[in-house]
Tab-separated table of C-alpha atoms in Angstrom:
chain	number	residue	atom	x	y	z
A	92	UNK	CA	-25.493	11.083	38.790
A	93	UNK	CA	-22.266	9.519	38.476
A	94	UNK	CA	-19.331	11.562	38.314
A	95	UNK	CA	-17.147	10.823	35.276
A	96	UNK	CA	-13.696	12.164	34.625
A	97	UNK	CA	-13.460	13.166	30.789
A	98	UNK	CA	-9.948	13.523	31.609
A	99	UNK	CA	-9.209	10.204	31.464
A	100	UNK	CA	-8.636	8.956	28.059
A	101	UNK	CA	-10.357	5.315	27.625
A	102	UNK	CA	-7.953	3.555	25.574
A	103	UNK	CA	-8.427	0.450	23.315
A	104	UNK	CA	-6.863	-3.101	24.349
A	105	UNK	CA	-4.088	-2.295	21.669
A	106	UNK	CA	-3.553	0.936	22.822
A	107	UNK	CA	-3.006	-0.178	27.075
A	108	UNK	CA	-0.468	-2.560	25.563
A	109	UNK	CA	1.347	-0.138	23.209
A	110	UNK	CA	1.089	2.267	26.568
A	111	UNK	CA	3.069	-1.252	28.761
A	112	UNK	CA	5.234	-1.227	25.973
A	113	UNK	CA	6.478	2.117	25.545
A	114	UNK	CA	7.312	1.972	29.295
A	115	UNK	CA	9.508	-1.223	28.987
A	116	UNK	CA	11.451	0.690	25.812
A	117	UNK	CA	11.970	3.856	28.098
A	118	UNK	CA	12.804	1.941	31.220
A	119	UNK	CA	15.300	0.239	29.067
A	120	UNK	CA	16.095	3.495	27.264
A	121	UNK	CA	16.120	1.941	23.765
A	122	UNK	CA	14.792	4.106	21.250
A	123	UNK	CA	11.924	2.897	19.328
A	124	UNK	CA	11.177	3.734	15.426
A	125	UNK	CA	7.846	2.699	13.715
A	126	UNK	CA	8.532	2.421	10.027
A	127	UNK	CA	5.676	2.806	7.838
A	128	UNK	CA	5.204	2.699	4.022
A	129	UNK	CA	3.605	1.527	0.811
A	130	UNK	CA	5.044	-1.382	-0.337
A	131	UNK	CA	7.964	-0.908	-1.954
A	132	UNK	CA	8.705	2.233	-1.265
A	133	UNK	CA	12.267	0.877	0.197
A	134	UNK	CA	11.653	0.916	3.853
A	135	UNK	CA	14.488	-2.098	4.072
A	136	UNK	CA	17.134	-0.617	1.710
A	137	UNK	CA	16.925	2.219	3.934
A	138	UNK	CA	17.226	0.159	6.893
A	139	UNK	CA	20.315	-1.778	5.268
A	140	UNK	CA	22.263	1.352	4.378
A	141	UNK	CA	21.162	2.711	8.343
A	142	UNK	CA	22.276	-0.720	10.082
A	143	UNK	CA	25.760	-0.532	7.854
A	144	UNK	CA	26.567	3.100	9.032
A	145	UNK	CA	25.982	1.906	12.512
A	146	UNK	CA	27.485	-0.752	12.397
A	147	UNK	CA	30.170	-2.216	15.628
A	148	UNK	CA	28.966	2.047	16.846
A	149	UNK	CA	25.487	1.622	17.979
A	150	UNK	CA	23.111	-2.001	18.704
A	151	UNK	CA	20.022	-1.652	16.692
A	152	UNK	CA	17.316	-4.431	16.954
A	153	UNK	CA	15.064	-4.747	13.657
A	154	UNK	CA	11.386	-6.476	14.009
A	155	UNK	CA	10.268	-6.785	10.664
A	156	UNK	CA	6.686	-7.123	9.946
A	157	UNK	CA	5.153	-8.572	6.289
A	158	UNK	CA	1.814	-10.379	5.537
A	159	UNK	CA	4.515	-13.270	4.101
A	160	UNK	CA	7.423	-14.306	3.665
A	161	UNK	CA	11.336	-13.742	5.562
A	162	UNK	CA	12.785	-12.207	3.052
A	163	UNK	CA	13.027	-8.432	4.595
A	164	UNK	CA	14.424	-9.833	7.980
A	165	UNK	CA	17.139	-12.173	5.529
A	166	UNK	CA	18.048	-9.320	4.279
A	167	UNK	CA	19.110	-7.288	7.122
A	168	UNK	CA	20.640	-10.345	8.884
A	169	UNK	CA	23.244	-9.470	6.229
A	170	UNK	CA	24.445	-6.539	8.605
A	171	UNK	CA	22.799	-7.534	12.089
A	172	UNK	CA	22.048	-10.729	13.942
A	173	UNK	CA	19.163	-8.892	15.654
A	174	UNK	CA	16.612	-8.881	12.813
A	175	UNK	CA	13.467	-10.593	13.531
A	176	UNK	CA	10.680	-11.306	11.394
A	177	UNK	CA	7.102	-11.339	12.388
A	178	UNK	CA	4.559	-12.573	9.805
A	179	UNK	CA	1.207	-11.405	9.825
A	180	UNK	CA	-0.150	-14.322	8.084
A	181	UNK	CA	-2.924	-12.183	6.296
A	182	UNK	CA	-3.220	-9.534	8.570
A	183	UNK	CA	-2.317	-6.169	6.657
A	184	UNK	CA	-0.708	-4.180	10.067
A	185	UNK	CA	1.561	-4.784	13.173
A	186	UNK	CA	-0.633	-4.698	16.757
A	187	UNK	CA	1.100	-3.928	19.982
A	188	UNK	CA	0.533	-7.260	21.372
A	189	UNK	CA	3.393	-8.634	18.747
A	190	UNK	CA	5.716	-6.280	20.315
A	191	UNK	CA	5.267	-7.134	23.364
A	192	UNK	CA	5.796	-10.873	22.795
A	193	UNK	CA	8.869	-10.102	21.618
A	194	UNK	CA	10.103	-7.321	24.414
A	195	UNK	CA	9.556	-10.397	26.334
A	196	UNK	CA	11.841	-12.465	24.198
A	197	UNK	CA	14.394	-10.400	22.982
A	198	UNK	CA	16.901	-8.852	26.064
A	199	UNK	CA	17.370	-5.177	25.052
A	200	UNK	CA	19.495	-4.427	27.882
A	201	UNK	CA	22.368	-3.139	25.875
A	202	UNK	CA	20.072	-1.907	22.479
A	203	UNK	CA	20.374	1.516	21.346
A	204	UNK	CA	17.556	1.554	19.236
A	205	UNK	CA	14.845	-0.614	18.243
A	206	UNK	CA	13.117	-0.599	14.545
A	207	UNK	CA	9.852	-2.071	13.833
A	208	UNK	CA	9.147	-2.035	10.418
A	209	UNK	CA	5.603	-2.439	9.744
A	210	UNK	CA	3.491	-4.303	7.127
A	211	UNK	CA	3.707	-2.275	3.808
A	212	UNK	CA	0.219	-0.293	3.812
A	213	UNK	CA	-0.286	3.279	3.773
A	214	UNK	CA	-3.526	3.370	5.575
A	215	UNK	CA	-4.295	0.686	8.501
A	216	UNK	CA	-0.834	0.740	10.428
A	217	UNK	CA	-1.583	4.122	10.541
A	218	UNK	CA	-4.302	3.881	13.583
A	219	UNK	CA	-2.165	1.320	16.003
A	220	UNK	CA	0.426	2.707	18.201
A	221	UNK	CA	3.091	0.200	19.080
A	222	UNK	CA	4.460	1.458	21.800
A	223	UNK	CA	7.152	3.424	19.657
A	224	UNK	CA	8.769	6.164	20.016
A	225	UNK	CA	8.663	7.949	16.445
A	226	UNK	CA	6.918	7.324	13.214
A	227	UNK	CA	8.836	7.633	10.625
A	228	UNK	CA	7.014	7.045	6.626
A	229	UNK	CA	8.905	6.519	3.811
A	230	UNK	CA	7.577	8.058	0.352
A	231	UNK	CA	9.201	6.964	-2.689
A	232	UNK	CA	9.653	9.566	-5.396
A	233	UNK	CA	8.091	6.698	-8.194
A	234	UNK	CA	4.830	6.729	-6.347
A	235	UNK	CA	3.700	10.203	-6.923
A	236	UNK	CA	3.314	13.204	-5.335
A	237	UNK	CA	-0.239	13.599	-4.075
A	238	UNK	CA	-0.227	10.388	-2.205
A	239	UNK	CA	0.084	12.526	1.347
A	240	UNK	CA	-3.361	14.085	0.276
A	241	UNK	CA	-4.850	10.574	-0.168
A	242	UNK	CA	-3.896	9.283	2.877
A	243	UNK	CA	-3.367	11.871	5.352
A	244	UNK	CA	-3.770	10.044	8.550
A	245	UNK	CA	-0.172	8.392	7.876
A	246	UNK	CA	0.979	11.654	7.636
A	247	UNK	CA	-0.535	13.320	10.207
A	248	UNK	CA	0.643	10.641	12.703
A	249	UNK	CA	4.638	10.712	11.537
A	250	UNK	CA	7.678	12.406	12.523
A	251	UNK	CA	9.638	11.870	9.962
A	252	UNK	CA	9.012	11.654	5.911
A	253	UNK	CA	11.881	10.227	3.946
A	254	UNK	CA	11.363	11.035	0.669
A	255	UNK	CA	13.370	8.285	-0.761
A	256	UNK	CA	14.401	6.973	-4.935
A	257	UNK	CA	15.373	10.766	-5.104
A	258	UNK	CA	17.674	9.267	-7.841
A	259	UNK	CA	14.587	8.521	-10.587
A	260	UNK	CA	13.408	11.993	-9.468
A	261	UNK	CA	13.903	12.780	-13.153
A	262	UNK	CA	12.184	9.921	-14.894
A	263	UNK	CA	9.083	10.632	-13.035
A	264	UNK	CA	6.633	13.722	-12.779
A	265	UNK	CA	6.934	13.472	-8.910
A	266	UNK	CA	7.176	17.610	-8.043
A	267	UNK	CA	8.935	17.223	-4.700
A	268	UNK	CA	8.473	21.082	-3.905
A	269	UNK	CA	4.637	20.182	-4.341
A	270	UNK	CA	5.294	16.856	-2.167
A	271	UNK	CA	6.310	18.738	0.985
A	272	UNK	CA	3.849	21.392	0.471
A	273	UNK	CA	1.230	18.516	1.133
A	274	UNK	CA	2.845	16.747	3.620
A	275	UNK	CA	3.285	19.935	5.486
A	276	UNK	CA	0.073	20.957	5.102
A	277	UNK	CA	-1.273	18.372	6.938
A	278	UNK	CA	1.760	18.072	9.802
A	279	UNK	CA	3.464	21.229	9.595
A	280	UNK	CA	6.024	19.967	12.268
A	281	UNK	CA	7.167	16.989	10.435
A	282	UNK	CA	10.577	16.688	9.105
A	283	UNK	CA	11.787	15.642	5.723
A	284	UNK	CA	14.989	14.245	4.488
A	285	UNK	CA	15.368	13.151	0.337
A	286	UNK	CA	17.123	10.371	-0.016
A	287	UNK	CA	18.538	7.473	-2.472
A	288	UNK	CA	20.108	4.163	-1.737
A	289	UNK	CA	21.013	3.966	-4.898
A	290	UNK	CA	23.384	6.922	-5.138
A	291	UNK	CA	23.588	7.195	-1.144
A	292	UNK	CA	22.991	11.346	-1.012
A	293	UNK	CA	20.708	12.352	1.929
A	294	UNK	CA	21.659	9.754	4.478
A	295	UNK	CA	23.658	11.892	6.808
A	296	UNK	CA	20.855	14.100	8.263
A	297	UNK	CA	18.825	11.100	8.854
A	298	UNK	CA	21.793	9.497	10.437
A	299	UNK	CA	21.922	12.534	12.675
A	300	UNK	CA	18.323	13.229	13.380
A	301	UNK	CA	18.626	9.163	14.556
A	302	UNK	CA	21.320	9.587	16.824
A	303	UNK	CA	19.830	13.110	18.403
A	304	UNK	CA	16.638	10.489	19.146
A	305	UNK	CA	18.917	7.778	20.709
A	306	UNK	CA	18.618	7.743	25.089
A	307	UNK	CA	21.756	6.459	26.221
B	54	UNK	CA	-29.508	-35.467	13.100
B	55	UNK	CA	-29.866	-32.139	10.775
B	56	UNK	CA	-28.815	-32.175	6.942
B	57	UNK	CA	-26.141	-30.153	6.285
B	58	UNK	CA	-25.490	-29.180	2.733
B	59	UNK	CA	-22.072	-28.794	2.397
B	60	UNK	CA	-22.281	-27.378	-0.690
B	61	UNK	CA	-24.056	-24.814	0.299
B	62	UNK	CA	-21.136	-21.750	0.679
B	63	UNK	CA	-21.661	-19.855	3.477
B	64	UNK	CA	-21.820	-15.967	2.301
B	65	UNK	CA	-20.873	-13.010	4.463
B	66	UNK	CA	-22.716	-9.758	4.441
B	67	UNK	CA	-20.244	-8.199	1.955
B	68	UNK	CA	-20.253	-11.358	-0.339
B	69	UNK	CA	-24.385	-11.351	-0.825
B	70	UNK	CA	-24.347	-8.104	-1.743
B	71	UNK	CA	-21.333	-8.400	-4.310
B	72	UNK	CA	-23.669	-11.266	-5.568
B	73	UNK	CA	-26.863	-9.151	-6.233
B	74	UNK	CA	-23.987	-6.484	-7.630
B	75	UNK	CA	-22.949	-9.108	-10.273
B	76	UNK	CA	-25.867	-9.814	-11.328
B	77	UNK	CA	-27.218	-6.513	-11.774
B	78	UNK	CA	-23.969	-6.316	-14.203
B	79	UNK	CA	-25.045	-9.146	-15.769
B	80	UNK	CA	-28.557	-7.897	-16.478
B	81	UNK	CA	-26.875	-5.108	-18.364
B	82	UNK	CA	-24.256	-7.061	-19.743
B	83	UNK	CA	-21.407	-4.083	-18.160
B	84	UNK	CA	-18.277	-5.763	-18.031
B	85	UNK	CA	-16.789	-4.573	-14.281
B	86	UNK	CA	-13.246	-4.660	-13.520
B	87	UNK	CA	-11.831	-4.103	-10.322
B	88	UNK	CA	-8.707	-2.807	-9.927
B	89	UNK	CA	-5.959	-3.187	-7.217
B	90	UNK	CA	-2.564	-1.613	-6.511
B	91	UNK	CA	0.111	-0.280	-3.998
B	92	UNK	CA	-0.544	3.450	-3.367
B	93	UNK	CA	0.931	5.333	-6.828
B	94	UNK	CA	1.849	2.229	-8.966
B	95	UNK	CA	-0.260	3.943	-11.812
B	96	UNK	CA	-3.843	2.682	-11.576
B	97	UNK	CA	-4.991	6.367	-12.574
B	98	UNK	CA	-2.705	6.780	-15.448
B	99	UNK	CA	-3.308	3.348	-17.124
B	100	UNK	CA	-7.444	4.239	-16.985
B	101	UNK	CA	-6.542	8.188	-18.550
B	102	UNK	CA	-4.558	5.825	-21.197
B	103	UNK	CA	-7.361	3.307	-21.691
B	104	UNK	CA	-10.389	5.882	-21.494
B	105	UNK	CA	-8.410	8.258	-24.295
B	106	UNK	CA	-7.932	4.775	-26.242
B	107	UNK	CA	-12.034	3.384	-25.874
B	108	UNK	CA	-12.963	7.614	-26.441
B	109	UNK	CA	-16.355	8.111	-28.594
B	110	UNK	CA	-15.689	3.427	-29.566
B	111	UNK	CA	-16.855	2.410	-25.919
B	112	UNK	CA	-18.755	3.642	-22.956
B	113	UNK	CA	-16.700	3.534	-19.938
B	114	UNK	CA	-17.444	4.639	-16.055
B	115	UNK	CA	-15.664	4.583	-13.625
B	116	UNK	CA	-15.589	4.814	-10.096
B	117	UNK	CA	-12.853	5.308	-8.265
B	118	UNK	CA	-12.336	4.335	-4.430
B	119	UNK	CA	-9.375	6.506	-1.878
B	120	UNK	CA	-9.493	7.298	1.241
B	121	UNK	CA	-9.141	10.856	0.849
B	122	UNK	CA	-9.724	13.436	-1.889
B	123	UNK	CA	-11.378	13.221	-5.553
B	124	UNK	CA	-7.967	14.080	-7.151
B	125	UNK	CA	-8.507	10.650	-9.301
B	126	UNK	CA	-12.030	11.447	-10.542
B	127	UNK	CA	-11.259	14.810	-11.174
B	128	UNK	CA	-8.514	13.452	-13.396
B	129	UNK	CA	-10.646	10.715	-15.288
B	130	UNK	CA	-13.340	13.295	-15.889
B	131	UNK	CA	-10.766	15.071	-18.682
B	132	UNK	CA	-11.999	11.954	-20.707
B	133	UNK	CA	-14.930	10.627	-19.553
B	134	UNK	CA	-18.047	12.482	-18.139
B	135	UNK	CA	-18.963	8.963	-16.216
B	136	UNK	CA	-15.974	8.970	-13.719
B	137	UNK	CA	-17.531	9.133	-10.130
B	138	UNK	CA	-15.300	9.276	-6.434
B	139	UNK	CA	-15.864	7.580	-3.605
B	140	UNK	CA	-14.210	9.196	-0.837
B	141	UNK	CA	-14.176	6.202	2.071
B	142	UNK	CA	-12.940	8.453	4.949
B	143	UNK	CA	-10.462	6.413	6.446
B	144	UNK	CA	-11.608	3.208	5.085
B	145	UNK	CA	-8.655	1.017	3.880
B	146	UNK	CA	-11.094	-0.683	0.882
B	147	UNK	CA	-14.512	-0.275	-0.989
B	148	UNK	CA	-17.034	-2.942	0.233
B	149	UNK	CA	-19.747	-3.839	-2.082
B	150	UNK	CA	-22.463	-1.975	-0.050
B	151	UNK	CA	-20.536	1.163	-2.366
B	152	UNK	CA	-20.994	-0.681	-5.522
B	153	UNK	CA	-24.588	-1.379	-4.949
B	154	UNK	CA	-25.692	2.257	-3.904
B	155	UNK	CA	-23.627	3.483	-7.628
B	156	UNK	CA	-25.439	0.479	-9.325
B	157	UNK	CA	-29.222	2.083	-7.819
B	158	UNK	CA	-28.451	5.685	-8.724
B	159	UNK	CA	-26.441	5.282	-12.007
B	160	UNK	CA	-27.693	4.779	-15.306
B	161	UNK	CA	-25.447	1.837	-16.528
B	162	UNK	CA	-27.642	0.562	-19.690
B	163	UNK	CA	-25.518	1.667	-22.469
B	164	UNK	CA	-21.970	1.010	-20.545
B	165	UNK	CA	-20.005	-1.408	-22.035
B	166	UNK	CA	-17.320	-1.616	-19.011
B	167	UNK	CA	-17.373	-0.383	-15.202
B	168	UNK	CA	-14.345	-0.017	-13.725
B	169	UNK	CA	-14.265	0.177	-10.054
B	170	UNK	CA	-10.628	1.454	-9.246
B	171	UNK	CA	-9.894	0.539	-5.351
B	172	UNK	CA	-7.862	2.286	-2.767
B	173	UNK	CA	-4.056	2.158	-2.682
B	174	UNK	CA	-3.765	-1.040	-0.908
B	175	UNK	CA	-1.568	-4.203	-1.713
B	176	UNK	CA	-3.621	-6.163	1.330
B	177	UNK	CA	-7.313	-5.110	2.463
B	178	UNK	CA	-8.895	-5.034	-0.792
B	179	UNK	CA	-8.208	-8.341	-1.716
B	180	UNK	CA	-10.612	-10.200	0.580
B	181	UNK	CA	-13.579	-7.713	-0.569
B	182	UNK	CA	-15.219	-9.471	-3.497
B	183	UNK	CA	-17.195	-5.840	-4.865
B	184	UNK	CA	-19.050	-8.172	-7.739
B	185	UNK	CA	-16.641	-7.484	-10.497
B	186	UNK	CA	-15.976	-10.050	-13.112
B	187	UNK	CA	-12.381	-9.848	-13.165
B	188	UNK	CA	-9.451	-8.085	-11.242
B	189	UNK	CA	-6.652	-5.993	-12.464
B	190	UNK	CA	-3.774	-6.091	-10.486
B	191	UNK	CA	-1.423	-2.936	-11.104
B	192	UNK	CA	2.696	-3.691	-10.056
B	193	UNK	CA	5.509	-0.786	-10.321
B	194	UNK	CA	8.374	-1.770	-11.273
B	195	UNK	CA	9.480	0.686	-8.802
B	196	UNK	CA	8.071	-1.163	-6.086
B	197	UNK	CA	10.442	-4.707	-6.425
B	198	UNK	CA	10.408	-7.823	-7.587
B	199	UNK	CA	9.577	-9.731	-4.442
B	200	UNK	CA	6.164	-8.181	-3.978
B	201	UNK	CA	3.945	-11.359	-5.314
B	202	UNK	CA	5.300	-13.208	-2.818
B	203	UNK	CA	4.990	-10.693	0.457
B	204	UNK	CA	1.120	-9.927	-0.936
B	205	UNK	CA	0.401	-13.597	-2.298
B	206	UNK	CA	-3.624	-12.904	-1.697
B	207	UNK	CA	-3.781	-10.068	-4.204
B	208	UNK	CA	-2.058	-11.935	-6.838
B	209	UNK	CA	-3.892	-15.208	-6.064
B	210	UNK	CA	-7.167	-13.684	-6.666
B	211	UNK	CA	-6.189	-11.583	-9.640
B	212	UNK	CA	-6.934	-12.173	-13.222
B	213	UNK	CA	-4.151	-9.673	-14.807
B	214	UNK	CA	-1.565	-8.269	-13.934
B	215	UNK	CA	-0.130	-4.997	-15.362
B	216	UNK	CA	3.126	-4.802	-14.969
B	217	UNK	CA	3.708	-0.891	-14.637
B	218	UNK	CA	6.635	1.988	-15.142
B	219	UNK	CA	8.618	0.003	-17.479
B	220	UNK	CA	10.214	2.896	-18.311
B	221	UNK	CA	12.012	3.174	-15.060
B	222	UNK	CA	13.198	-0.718	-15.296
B	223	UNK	CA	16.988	0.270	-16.034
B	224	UNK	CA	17.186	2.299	-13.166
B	225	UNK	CA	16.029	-0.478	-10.628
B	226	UNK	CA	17.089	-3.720	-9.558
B	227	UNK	CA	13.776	-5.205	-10.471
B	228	UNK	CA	13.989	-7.940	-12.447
B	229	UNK	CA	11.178	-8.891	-14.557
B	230	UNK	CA	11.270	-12.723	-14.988
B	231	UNK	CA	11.590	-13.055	-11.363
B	232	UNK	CA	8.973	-11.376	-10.884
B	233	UNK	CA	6.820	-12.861	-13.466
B	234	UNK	CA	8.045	-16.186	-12.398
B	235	UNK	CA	7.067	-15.068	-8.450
B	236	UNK	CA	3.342	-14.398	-9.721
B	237	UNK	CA	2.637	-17.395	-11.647
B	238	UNK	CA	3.948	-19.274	-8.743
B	239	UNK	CA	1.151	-17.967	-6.830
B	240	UNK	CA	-1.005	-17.803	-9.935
B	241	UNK	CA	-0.548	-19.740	-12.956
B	242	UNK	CA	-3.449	-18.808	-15.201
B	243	UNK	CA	-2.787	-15.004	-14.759
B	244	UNK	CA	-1.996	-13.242	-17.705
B	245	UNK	CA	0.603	-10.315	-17.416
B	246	UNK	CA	1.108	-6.936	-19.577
B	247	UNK	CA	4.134	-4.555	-19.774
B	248	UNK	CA	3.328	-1.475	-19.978
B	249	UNK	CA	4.416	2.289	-19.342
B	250	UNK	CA	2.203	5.201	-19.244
B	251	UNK	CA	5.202	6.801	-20.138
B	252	UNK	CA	6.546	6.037	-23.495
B	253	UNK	CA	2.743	4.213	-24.121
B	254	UNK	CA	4.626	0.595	-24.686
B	255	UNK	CA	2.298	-2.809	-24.009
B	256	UNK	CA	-0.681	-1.121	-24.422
B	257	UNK	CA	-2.409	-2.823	-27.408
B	258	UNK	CA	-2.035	-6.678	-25.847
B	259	UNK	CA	-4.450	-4.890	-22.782
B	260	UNK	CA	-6.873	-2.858	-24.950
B	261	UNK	CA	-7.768	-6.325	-26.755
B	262	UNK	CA	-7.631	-8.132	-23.364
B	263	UNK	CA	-10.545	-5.536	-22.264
B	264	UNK	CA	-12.284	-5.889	-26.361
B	265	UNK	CA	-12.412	-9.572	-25.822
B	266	UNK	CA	-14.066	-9.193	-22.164
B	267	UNK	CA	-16.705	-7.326	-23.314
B	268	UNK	CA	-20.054	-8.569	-23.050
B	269	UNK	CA	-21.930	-6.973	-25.573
């Protein structure tokens, strides 16, 4: 009988890249943050107010992902000239293959940190590691607060949960006490910071959690 | 040489059985709408609004697709005693296999509409034809303006949209011609309602919408 190791964890062809990945990112000590969402739930407006706080302080790279269109990567190019766009064409997640084309392309040397913001989805970029460091999802207060019961796989995978439009928490019947109850229920470890770009409150922790991440 | 009919589409698994679904609705003359949204743009709150509207006039069921939990059903079955989950376990859409197990074991001969509600997903569900007759696309006004163009598939293969939350439009940036003007780009025969769940505007134009859909 053959002797097989069940140690050794057979990964998937995305997951040996994501693993060639990670080690480029570490080697190069740039911090890497997989941003995950619904759509619309303001994963760029967060990013916009985050690259403006660090801005001429700390080089952050941006690889945005969408099924069309520039207009996320446009956007941040407002604040950064290292905002890249990658689009899916159809496809409704980021693989790690993408990211390593582009750790080939791009010369992190001097990077601090590296976002990837994925496709907007709440369930398939869920199940492909891109070599990142952290997961961070962003939950908009408008979208309701049972959504980390209905797709708990995003949560249970994430680091951070930014619970973010905090300013239309009164217009909506989103109980945010109720929110992190489920969210922690299904990753007690997580973290949580409330935030709106609207009105700005809640940035600094994030800011701070960010910088507490960073490797150099 | 072989003949090859050209004209002859070539049908995937999924689209065969959406076929025999369809027709099956057709037998029965059960209207079936399928709709699509972004996790918590309000799918489940316009059907509580539209099943309390069609109450002891029309006989609506409704099944209802998420990856996790039977919180929707559960909520549909204050109005309806025909509102049925579908729980996919991880899967990011229903597939018409679904439909046509629902369409063996339920008892659809006095239904006047089936409405299949999908999972919170602005990208997978579009490429699943499930044998509906038309598709509902559901938009938040929370969720920005750009969206038609970053999803175009969902909008190109929708029949209506509902344009959701209007009640929160002063307290966005969303602008609503540019967003209307962004769908029928992508779409030009779609029809759009306003509504909010909220304050109950824009319903009436979609009740008559569903009235004049009706098939028996």
């Amino acid at each position: 009988m053959a002797k097989v190791d069940i140690q050794k964890k057979v990964l998937s062809a995305n997951d040996e890249i994501a693993l060639k990945n990670r080690e480029i990112l570490n080697s190069k000590k740039v911090f890497t943050l997989n941003m995950l969402s619904s759509p619309g739930s303001g994963k760029t407006s967060v990013l916009e107010k985050t690259l403006d706080h660090f801005q001429g302080k700390k080089e952050i790279h941006v690889l945005v992902g969408d099924v069309q269109t520039d207009n996320d990567a446009r956007r941040l190019q407002k604040y950064t000239s290292k905002a890249e766009q990658i689009i899916t064409g159809g496809s409704c997640h980021l693989e790690a293959k993408a990211i390593g084309a582009y750790l080939e392309r791009e010369n992190l040397d001097s990077a601090d940190i590296l976002v990837i913001e994925n496709v907007g989805n709440l369930v398939c970029p869920s199940s492909f590691d891109l070599g990142e460091h952290k997961r961070a999802v962003v939950l908009s207060v408008a979208e309701g607060d049972d959504k980390p019961k209905k797709y708990p796989a995003m949560f249970r995978n994430a680091d951070v949960v930014i619970l973010n439009k905090m300013d239309l928490l009164s217009m909506t019947n989103f109980n945010v006490e109720e929110a992190e109850k489920n969210i922690y229920d299904i990753n007690p470890g997580l973290k949580i910071f409330r935030t709106s770009c609207t009105n700005g409150e809640g940035f600094t922790p994030w800011y701070d959690w960010l910088e507490a991440c960073m490797m150099k």
